[in-house]
Structures are given as C-alpha cells and as structure tokens.
Short mmCIF file of C-alpha atoms in Angstrom, two decimals:
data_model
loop_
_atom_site.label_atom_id
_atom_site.label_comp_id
_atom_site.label_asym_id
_atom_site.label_seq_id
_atom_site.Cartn_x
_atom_site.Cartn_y
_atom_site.Cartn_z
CA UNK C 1 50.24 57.30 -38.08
CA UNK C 2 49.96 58.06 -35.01
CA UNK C 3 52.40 56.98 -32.12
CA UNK C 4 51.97 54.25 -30.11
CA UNK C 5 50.81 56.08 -26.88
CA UNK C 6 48.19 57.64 -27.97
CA UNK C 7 46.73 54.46 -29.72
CA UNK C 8 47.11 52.63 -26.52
CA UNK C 9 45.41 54.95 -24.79
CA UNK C 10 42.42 55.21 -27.40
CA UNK C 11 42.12 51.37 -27.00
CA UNK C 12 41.80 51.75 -23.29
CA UNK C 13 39.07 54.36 -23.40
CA UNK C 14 37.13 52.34 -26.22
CA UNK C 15 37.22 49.40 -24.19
CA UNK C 16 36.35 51.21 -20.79
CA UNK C 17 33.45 52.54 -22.77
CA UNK C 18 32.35 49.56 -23.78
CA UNK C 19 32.70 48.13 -19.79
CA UNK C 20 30.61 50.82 -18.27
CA UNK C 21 27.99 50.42 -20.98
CA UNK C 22 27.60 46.44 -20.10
CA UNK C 23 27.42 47.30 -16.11
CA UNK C 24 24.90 50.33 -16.25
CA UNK C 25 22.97 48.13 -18.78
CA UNK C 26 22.71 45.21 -16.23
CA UNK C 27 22.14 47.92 -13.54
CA UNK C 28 19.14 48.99 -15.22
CA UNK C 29 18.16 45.54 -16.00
CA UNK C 30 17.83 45.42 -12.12
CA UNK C 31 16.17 48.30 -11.33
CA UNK C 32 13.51 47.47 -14.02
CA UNK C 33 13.07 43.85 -12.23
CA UNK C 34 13.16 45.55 -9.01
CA UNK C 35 10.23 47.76 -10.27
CA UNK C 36 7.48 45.55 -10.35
CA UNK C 37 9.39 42.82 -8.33
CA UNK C 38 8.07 39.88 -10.77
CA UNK C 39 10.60 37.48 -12.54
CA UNK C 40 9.50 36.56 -15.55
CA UNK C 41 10.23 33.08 -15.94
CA UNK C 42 11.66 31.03 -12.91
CA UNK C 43 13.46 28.13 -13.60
CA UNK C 44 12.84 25.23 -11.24
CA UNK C 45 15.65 22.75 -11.69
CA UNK C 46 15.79 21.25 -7.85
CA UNK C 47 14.40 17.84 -9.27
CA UNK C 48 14.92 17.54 -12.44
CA UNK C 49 16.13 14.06 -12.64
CA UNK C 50 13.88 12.32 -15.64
CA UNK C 51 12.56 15.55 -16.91
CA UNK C 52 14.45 18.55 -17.98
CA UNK C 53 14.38 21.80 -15.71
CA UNK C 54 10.82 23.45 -16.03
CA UNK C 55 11.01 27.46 -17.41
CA UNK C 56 7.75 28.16 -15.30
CA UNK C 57 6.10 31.45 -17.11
CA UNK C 58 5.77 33.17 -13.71
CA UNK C 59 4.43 36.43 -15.24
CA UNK C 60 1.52 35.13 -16.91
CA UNK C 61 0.65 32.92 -13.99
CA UNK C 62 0.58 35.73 -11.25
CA UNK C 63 -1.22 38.03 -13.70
CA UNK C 64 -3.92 34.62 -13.87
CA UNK C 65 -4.60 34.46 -10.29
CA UNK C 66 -3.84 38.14 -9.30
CA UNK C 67 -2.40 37.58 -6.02
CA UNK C 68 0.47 35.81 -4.98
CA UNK C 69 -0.58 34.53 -1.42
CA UNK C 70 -2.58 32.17 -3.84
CA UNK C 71 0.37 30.05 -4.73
CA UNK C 72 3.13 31.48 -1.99
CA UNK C 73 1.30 29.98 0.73
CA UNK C 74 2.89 31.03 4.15
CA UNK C 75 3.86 34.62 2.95
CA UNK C 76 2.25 37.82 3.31
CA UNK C 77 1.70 40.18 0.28
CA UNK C 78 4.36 41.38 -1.42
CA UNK C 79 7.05 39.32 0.76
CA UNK C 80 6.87 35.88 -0.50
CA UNK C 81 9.13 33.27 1.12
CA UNK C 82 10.93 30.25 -0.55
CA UNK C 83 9.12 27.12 -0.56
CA UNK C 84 11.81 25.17 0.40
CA UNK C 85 11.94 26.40 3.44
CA UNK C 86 9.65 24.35 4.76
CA UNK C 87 8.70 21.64 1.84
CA UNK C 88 12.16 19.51 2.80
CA UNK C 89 13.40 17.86 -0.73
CA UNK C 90 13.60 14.14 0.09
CA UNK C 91 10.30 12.58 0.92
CA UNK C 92 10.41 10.80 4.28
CA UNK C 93 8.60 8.60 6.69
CA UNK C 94 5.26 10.37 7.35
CA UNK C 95 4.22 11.98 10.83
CA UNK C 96 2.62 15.40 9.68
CA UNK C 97 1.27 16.38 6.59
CA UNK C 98 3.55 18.79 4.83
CA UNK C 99 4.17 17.52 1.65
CA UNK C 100 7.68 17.19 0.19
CA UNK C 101 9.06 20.15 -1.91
CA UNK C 102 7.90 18.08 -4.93
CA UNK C 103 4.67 17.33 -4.11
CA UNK C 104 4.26 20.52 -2.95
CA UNK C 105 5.06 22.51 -6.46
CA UNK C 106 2.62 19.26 -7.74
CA UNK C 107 -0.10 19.94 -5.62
CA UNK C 108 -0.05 23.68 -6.10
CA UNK C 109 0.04 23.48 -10.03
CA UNK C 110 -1.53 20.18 -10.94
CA UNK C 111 -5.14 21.07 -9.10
CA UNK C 112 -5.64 24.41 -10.97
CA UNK C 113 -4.42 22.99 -14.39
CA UNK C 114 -6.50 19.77 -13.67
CA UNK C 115 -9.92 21.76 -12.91
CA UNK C 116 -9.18 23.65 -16.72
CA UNK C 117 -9.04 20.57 -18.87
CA UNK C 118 -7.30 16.93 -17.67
CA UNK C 119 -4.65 16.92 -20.92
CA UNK C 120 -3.15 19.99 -18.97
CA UNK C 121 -2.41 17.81 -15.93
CA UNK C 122 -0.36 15.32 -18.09
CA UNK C 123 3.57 15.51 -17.12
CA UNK C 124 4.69 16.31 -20.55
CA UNK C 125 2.36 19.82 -20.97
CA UNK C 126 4.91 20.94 -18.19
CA UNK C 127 8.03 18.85 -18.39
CA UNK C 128 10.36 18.18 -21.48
CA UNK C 129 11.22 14.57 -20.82
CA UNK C 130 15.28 13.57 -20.80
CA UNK C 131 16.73 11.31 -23.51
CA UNK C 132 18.86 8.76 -22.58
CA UNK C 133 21.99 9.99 -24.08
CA UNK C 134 24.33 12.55 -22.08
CA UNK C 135 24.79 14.89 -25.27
CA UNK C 136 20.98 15.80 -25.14
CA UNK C 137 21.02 16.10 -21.48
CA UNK C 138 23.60 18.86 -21.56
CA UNK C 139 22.57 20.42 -24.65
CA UNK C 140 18.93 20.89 -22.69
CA UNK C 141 20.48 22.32 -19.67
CA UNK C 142 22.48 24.18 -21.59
CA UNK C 143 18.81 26.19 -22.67
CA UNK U 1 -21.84 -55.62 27.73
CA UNK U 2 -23.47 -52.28 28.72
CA UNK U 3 -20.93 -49.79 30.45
CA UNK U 4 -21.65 -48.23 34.15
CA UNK U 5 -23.65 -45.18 34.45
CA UNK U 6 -21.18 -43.26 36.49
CA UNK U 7 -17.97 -44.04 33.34
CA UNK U 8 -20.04 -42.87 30.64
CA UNK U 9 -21.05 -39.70 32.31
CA UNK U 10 -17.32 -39.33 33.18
CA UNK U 11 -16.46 -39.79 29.68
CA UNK U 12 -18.83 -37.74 28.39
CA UNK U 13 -17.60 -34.63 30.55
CA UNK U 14 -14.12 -35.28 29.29
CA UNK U 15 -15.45 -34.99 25.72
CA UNK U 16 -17.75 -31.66 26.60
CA UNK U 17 -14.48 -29.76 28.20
CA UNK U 18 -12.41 -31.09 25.15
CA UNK U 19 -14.28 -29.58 22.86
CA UNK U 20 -14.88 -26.86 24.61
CA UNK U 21 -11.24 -25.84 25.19
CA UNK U 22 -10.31 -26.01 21.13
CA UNK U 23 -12.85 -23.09 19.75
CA UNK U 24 -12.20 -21.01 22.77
CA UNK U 25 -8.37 -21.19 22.06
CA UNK U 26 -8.79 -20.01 18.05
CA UNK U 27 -11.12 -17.16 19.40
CA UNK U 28 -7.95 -16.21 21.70
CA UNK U 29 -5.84 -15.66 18.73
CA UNK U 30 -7.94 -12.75 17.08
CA UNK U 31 -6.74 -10.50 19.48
CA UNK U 32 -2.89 -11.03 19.08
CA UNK U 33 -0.94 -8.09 19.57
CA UNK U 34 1.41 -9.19 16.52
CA UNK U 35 -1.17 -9.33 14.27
CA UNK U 36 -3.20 -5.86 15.49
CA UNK U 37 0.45 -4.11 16.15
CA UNK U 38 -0.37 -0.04 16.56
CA UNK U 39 3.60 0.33 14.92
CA UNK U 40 2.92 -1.47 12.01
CA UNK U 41 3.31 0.46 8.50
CA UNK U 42 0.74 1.55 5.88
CA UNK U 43 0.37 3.76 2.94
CA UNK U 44 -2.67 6.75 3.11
CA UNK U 45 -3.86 6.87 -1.14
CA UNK U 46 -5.61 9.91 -0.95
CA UNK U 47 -7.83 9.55 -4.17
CA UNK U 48 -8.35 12.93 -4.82
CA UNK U 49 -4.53 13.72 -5.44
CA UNK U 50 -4.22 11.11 -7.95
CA UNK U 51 -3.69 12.17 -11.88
CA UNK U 52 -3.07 8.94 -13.19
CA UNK U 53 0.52 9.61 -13.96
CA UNK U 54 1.36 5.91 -13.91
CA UNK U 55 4.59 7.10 -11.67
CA UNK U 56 3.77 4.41 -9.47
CA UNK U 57 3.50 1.39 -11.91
CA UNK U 58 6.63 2.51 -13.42
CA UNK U 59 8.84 2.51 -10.44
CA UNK U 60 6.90 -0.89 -9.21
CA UNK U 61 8.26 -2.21 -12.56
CA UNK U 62 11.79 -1.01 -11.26
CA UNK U 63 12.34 -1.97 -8.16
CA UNK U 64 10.80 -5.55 -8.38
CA UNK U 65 12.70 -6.31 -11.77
CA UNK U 66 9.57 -7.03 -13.34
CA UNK U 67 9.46 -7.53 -17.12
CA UNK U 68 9.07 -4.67 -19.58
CA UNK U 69 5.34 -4.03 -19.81
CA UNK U 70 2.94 -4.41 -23.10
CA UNK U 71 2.51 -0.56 -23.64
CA UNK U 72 5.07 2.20 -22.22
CA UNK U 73 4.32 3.74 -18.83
CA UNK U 74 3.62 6.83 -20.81
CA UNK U 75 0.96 5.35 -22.59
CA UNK U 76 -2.53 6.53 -21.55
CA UNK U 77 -4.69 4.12 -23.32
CA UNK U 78 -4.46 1.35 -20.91
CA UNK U 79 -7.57 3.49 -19.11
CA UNK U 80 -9.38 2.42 -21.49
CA UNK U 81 -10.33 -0.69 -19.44
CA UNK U 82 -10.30 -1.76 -16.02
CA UNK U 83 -7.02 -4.03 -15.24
CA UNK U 84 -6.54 -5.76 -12.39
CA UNK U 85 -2.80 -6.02 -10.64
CA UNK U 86 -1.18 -9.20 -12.82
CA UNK U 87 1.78 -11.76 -11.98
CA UNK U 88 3.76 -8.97 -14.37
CA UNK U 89 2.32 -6.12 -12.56
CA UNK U 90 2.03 -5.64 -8.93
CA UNK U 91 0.08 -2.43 -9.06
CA UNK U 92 -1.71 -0.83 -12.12
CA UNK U 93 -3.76 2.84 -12.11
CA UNK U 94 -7.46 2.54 -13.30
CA UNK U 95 -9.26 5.74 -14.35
CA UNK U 96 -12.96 5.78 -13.54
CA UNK U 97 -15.83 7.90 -14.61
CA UNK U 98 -17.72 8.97 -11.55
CA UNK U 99 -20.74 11.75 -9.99
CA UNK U 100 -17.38 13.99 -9.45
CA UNK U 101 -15.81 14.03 -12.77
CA UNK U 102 -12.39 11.32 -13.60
CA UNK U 103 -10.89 9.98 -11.18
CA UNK U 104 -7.87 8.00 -11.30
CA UNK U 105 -6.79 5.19 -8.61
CA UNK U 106 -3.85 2.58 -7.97
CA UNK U 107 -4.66 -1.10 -7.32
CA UNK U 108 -2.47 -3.27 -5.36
CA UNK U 109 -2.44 -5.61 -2.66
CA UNK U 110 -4.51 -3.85 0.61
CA UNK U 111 -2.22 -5.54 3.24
CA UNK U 112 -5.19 -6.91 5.12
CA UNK U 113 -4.51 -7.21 9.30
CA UNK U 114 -5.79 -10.26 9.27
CA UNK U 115 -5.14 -11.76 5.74
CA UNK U 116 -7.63 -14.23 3.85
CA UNK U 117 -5.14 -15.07 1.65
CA UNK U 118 -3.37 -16.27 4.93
CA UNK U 119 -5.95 -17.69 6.26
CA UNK U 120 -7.21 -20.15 3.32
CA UNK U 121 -3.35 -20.95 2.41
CA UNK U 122 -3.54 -24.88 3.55
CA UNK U 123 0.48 -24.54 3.75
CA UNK U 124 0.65 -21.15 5.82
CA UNK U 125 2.82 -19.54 2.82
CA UNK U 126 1.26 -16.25 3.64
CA UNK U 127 2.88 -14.09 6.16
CA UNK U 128 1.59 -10.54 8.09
CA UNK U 129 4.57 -9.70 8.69
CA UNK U 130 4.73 -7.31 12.14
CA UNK U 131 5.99 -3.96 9.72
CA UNK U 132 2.44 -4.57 7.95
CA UNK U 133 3.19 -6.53 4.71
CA UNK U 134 1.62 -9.65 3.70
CA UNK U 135 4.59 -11.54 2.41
CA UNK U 136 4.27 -14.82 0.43
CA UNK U 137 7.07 -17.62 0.74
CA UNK U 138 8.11 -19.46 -2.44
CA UNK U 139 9.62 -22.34 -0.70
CA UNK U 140 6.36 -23.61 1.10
CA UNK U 141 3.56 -22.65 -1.95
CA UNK U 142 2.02 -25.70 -3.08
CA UNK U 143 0.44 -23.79 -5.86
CA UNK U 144 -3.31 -24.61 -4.70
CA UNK U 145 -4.23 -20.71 -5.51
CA UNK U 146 -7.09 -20.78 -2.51
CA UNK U 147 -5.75 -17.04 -2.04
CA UNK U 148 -6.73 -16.17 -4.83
CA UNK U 149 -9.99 -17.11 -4.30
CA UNK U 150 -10.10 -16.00 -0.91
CA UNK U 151 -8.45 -12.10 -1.53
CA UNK U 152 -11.77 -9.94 -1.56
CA UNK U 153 -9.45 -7.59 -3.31
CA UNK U 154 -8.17 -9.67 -6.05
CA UNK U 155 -4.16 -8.90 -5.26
CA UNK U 156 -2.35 -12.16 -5.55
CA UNK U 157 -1.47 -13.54 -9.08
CA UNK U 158 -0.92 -16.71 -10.72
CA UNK U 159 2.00 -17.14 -13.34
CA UNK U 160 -0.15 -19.24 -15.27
CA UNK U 161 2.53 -19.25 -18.45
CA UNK U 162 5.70 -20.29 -16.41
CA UNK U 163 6.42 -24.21 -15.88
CA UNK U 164 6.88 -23.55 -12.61
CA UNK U 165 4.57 -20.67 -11.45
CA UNK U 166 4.91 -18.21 -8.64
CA UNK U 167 2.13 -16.68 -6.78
CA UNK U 168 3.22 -12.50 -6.99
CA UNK U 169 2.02 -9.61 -5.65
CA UNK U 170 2.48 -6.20 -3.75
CA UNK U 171 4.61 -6.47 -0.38
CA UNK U 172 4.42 -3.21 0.24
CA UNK U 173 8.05 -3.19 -0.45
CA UNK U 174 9.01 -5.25 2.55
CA UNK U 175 12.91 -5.04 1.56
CA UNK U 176 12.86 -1.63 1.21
CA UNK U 177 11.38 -1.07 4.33
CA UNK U 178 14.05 -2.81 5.88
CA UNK U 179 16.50 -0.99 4.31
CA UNK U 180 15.22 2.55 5.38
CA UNK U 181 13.69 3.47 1.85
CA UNK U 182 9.94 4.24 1.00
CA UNK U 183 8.13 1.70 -0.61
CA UNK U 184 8.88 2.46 -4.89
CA UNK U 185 5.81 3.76 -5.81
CA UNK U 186 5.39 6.05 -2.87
CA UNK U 187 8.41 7.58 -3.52
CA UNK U 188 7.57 7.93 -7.32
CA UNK U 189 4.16 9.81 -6.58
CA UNK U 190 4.89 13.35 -7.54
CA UNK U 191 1.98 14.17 -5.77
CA UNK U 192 1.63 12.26 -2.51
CA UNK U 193 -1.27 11.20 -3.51
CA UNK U 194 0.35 8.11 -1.56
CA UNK U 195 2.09 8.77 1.85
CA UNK U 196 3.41 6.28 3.64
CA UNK U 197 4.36 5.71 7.66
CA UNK U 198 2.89 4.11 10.71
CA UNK U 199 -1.02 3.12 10.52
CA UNK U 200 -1.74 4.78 13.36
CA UNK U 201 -0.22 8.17 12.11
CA UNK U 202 -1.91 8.00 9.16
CA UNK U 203 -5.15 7.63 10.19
CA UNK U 204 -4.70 10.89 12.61
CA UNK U 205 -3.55 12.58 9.50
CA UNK U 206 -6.76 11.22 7.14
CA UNK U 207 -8.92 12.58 9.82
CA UNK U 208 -6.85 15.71 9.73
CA UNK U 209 -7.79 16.23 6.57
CA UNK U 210 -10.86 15.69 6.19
CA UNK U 211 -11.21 18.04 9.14
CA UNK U 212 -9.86 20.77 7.39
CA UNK U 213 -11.31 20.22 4.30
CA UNK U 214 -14.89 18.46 5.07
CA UNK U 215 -15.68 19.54 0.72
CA UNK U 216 -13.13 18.08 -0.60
CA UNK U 217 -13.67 14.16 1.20
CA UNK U 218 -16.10 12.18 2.05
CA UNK U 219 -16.32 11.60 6.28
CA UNK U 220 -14.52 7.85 5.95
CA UNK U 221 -11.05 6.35 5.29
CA UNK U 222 -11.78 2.97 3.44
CA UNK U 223 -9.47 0.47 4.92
CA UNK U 224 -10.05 1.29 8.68
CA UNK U 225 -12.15 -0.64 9.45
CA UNK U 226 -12.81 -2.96 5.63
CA UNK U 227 -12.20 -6.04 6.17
CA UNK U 228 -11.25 -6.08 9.40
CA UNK U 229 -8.91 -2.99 8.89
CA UNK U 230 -5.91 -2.94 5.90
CA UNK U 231 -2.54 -1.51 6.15
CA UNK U 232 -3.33 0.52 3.09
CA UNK U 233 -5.80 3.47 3.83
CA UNK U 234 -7.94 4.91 1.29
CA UNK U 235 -9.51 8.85 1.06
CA UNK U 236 -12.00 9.48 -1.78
CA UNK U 237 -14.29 12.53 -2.56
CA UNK U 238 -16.67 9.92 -3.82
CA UNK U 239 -18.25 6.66 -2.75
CA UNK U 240 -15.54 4.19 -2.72
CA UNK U 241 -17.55 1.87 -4.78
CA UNK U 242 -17.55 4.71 -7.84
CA UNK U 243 -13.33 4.34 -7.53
CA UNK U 244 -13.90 0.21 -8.14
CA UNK U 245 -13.27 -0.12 -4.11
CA UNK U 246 -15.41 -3.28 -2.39
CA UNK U 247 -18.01 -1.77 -0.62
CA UNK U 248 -19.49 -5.18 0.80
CA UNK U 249 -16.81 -5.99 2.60
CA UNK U 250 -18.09 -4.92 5.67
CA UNK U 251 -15.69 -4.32 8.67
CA UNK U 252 -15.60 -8.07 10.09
CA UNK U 253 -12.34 -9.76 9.32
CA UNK U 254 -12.47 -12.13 6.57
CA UNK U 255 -10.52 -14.70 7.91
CA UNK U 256 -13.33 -14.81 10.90
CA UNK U 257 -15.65 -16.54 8.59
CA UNK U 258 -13.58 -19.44 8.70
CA UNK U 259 -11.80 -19.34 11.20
CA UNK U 260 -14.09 -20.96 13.26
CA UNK U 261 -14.83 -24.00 11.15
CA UNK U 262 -10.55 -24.38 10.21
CA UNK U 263 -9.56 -24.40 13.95
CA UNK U 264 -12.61 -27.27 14.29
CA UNK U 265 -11.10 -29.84 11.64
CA UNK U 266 -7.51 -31.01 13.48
CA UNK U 267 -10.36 -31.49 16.49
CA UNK U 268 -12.37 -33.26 14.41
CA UNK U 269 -8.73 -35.25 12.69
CA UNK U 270 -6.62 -35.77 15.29
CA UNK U 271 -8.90 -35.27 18.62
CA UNK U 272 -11.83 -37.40 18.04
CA UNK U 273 -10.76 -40.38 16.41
CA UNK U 274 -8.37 -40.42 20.10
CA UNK U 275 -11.31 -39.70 22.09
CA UNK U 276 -13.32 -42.62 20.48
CA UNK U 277 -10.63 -45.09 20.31
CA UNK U 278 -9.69 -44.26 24.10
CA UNK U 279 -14.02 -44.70 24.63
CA UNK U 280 -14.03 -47.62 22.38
CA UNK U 281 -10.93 -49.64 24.29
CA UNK U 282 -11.97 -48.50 27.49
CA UNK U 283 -15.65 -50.37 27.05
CA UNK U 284 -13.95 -52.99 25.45
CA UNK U 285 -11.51 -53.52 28.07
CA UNK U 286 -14.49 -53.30 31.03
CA UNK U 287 -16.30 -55.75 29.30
CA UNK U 288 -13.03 -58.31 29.49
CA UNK U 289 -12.62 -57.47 32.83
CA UNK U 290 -16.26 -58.13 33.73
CA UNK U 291 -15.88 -60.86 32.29
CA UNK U 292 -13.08 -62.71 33.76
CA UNK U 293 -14.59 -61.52 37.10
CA UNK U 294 -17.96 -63.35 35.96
CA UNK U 295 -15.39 -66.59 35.32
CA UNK U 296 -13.39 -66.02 38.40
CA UNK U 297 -16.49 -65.56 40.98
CA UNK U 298 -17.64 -69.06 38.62
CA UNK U 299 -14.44 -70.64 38.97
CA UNK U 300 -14.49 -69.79 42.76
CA UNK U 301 -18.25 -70.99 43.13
CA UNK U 302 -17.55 -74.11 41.79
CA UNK U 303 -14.51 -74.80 43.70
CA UNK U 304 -16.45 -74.13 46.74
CA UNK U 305 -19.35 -76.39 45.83
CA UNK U 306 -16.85 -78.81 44.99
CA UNK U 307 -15.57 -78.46 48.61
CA UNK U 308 -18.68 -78.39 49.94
CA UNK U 309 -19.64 -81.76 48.17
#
C-alpha cells in the first residue's frame, strides 16, 4: 500500500494527462479545420420554426460547384461574409429587392436543386418536418 | 292644342343640356384620385420563383379561419387538375405544363383598380378600398352573384351549401394591413416568389428585374396595365396565357364597358319620366290657359256687342 500522498498525487497526474490530451486533441481539431477552411456540415437553425434545423452538407456542395463566390454572393474568394449581414431576418414592406434571409438561403438552393429534378425542390428532401409534441421537438434539436 | 314654336325649342334645349350633363359626369369619375391612388398596396408574384410549396394556401387557411381543407397542404396531388380559388379557399397553387418546363402559380383575387365585381354589384357591396383591396360587405350583399359573373378572373365565391351564403374571397389581407403585418401568404412564401408593398414600388422593382435579367422574364408585368391595371402584379418567363393568366383582357377597365350604359339608367328612371311630366303639364296647362283666354276675349266680345246693341 502505498501512502496516501503519493496516491493523490498519481491521481492528479492521471487526470492532468487526461486534460491536456482532450485540449491538444481539440487544438488539432482546429488546425485541421483551419487547413482547408471548409466546415463540413453547417447547421442553419435561424428559422427553424415548422421544420427542424437543416445539417446542410457544406463539403459536398462546395466541392459541386467549385467555387464559393457561387453561393457567397457579395464575398471575394476565400473571404466569404455572413449572409445575414445583409438578408435582414423578418420580411418587411418592400422598397428594394433584397430578399429576406429566408428567401435568400431559398433562392440560392431551391433554383440549382430545381433545374436537377423537381422532387429535389420539395421542402421535405431538405427539411425534417416538426411534430406537434414538445418531446420530439427537443429530442430533434437535441441531434 | 298645338304648343308655340319658341316653348318647344326651349324645352327641347333643356332636355339636350340634361342629358348632356349626366354621361359627362360618370366619365369624370374614371379619373378619381381614390380609385387610381399611386400609395395604394400590391403584391409582385414573380412566377418564376414559385415551387408550388402550397406555403401560401396553408397560411391563407390560417389566418382567415377557414375550414380544414379536403387533402393536407402537403399533399401534391391536387396539381393534378386545375382549381379555381373556392368559398373554402381564397387562394389555391395550380401547376402547369408549359414551352419552359413546370411551372407552378397562385390564384387569388387580382385586386382590380377599378373592380367589375364593383361595378355590376346592384347594392355597391364591393369596396376598392384606398390601401388596394377589394373588400366585400356582408351586411349590404343581396346575394344576386353578378360579380361573379362579372370577375374576368373568377375570384369571388358563392357558399352555395350554407343556408345563408356569403360571397368570399381574397382581400389581400386588408386587416392585416392595418395592423402592420404582411398579407399571410406573402409572409409564408419561403421564396418571395410574392413580395408585397406599394404598386408603384413594385413595378420599379419588376422592371428592375427584368432589366437585369432580360433571360430569365419575359419584357411585361401582367397586371399593369390588364384590366385596367390590378393591385396584384404578375412576372412570368412564359406567356401569361401558358400560367392560366387571361390574356384577352386587354388593358381597358372592365367596369368601362358598362359604365356608360349604368350611369344612363337613373337618367332614364328618375330624369325622364320628370322631364316628360314637367313637358306633358306644361302643354297641358298652355292649352287651359289658351283656353280661358279664348272664353275670356268671348266673354268680353259679347259683353261689348251686348253694349253696343
């Protein structure tokens, strides 16, 4: 047996061990993602009010058009700027023609999936629709 | 018996100016700035946006407290045929097949700036109301349906299976309007395919976009000018008859074409029978007056030949 101390201390190291190897994981995690600079998925959850959040497969998209001034409109390559930052949330009275941050993500995915087949332009080949009850709601956002 | 030259030409000029006056009056009224107001509202459908989503009918359903409809809003068979907006359903989504591939479009009432419906209601039930709906008042309907016949868009419906029937359509949301919200469906699109705001904005933005995009629209925004111009606006990438729009139309109002004859009948009612009777008791009342001059100047000549004798 061996005294108290030293067990103490053993405890401390294993779990400062353990600590360092969670943080330089996630570290690395970073770097990797701030290698090629592409999420993977994006999860778009603004307006998710009948539907559940959408887990838009980013990667595969940008790999499909190649560029991403072809959906981040506004933004030069490589330095692509939030949509919201002009698409305001809540539709309004109309005097210009910038569509609301809805109808903008609409506009931008709809057309392209539309011109591929019509069924990919339905709402539910995107969005997972809500059930009424709260349990499913929070077991959905939970995902 | 016969009346003097110089009364029946007066009378007859009376009559002419009468006459006259009435049609020149109804003519007047075309050009009202309440009906023609630049501020009114309208909603821009761009055609090409739409994915037949049925968004819009569902939040129709919603915020008019209409009853739940045959087949869910998720249901895409109803494309199957062409409906047209019912007392149930103020707006419905038609899909057609066209030179351009499907296209999907919404149905409701157009908001006409110068109504038909209005027009041929005998009990003036139908309002243009100056923020650009055509509103229809329960209290005053006698139930005639003449707008219906009269709508060149088929909007107003009959509820032919209630005992005591209601004409409903589209009112382009007039309460909601008033209280600062978009009209139900437009805020449902999740495309703005519909937009809505002043007329006269959304015409500059139509043309806008057709500007910028001259492929992707034809050069016209149905509902300008149709019918004498409509609140709701219309873009298309194909002929507007291929998306079940009424091309014949043409741009003359439709309450024009009767406008001229309904303005003539309280003339013909209320004016004429005054103007004869007025004729009629004014020969009438020459003649009695001739007359007991014709016994008086007697009367007198035989007194005097009396006095004579």
């Amino acid at each position: 047996m061996k005294p108290i101390g030293v067990r103490v201390s053993m405890a401390i190291l294993v779990i400062a061990a353990i600590v360092v190897t969670i943080l330089w994981a996630k570290a690395w995690g970073e770097s990797q993602k701030r290698d090629d600079g592409i999420p993977e998925t994006v999860t778009i959850d603004v307006l998710s009010k009948k539907y559940l959040p959408v887990n838009f497969p980013h990667q595969s998209h940008a790999e499909m058009s190649g560029d991403c001034v072809t959906c981040h409109d506004h933004s030069s390559a490589g330095k692509t700027s939030a949509c919201s930052k002009c698409h305001s949330i809540k539709p309004s009275l109309k005097k210009d023609d910038v569509p609301s941050l809805k109808a903008a993500y609409h506009l931008q995915c709809v057309e392209c999936h539309r011109q591929q087949d019509i069924e990919l332009s339905r709402c539910t080949y995107c969005h997972t629709k809500r059930q009424a009850s709260s349990k499913v709601i929070k077991k959905g956002s939970e995902k | 018996m016969s009346i003097d030259r110089r009364n029946f030409l007066k009378l007859l000029g009376f009559g002419t100016v009468a006459l006259g006056l009435q049609p020149t009056r109804a003519i007047a009224s075309i050009d009202d700035s309440k009906i023609k107001r630049p501020d009114s509202y309208g909603v821009l459908c761009d055609v090409t946006r739409c994915v037949g989503c049925r968004s819009c009918e569902e939040a129709c359903n919603t915020v008019n407290s209409l009853p739940a409809p045959e087949k869910p809003f998720d249901d895409y068979s109803v494309f199957e045929e062409k409906r047209r907006p019912t007392s149930k359903a103020f707006t419905v989504v038609n899909r057609y097949e066209t030179s351009k591939g499907t296209i999907f479009r919404k149905v409701q009432c157009n908001h006409c700036l110068e109504p038909a419906c209005a027009t041929a209601c005998l009990v003036h039930a139908y309002q243009k109301m100056p923020e650009g709906s055509v509103v229809w008042d329960e209290k005053v309907c006698i139930g005639c349906r003449y707008c219906m016949h009269a709508c060149p868009f088929y909007a107003p419906a009959f509820e032919y299976e209630s005992p005591v029937p209601r004409i409903r359509k589209c009112t382009l949301c007039y309460n909601r309007i008033h209280e600062g919200k978009l009209p139900g469906c437009v805020e449902a699109c999740p495309m703005e395919a519909l937009i809505f705001g002043k007329r006269s904005d959304l015409i500059k933005i139509a043309h806008e976009r057709i500007r910028k995009n001259p492929d992707r629209y034809l050069e016209h925004i149905y509902g300008e000018l149709e019918a004498g111009g409509t609140s709701w606006l219309y873009l298309s990438a194909v002929p507007f008859n291929e998306v079940g729009l009424n091309t014949t139309v043409g741009t003359y109002p439709m309450a024009e074409y009767t406008r001229g004859f309904l303005s003539s009948v309280p003339l013909v009612l209320v004016l004429w029978p005054a103007l004869l009777g007025s004729f009629y008791a004014f020969t009438k009342r020459n003649e009695e007056v001739k007359k007991q001059g014709n016994e008086k100047h007697r009367k007198e000549a035989h007194s005097q030949e009396k006095g004579e004798n």
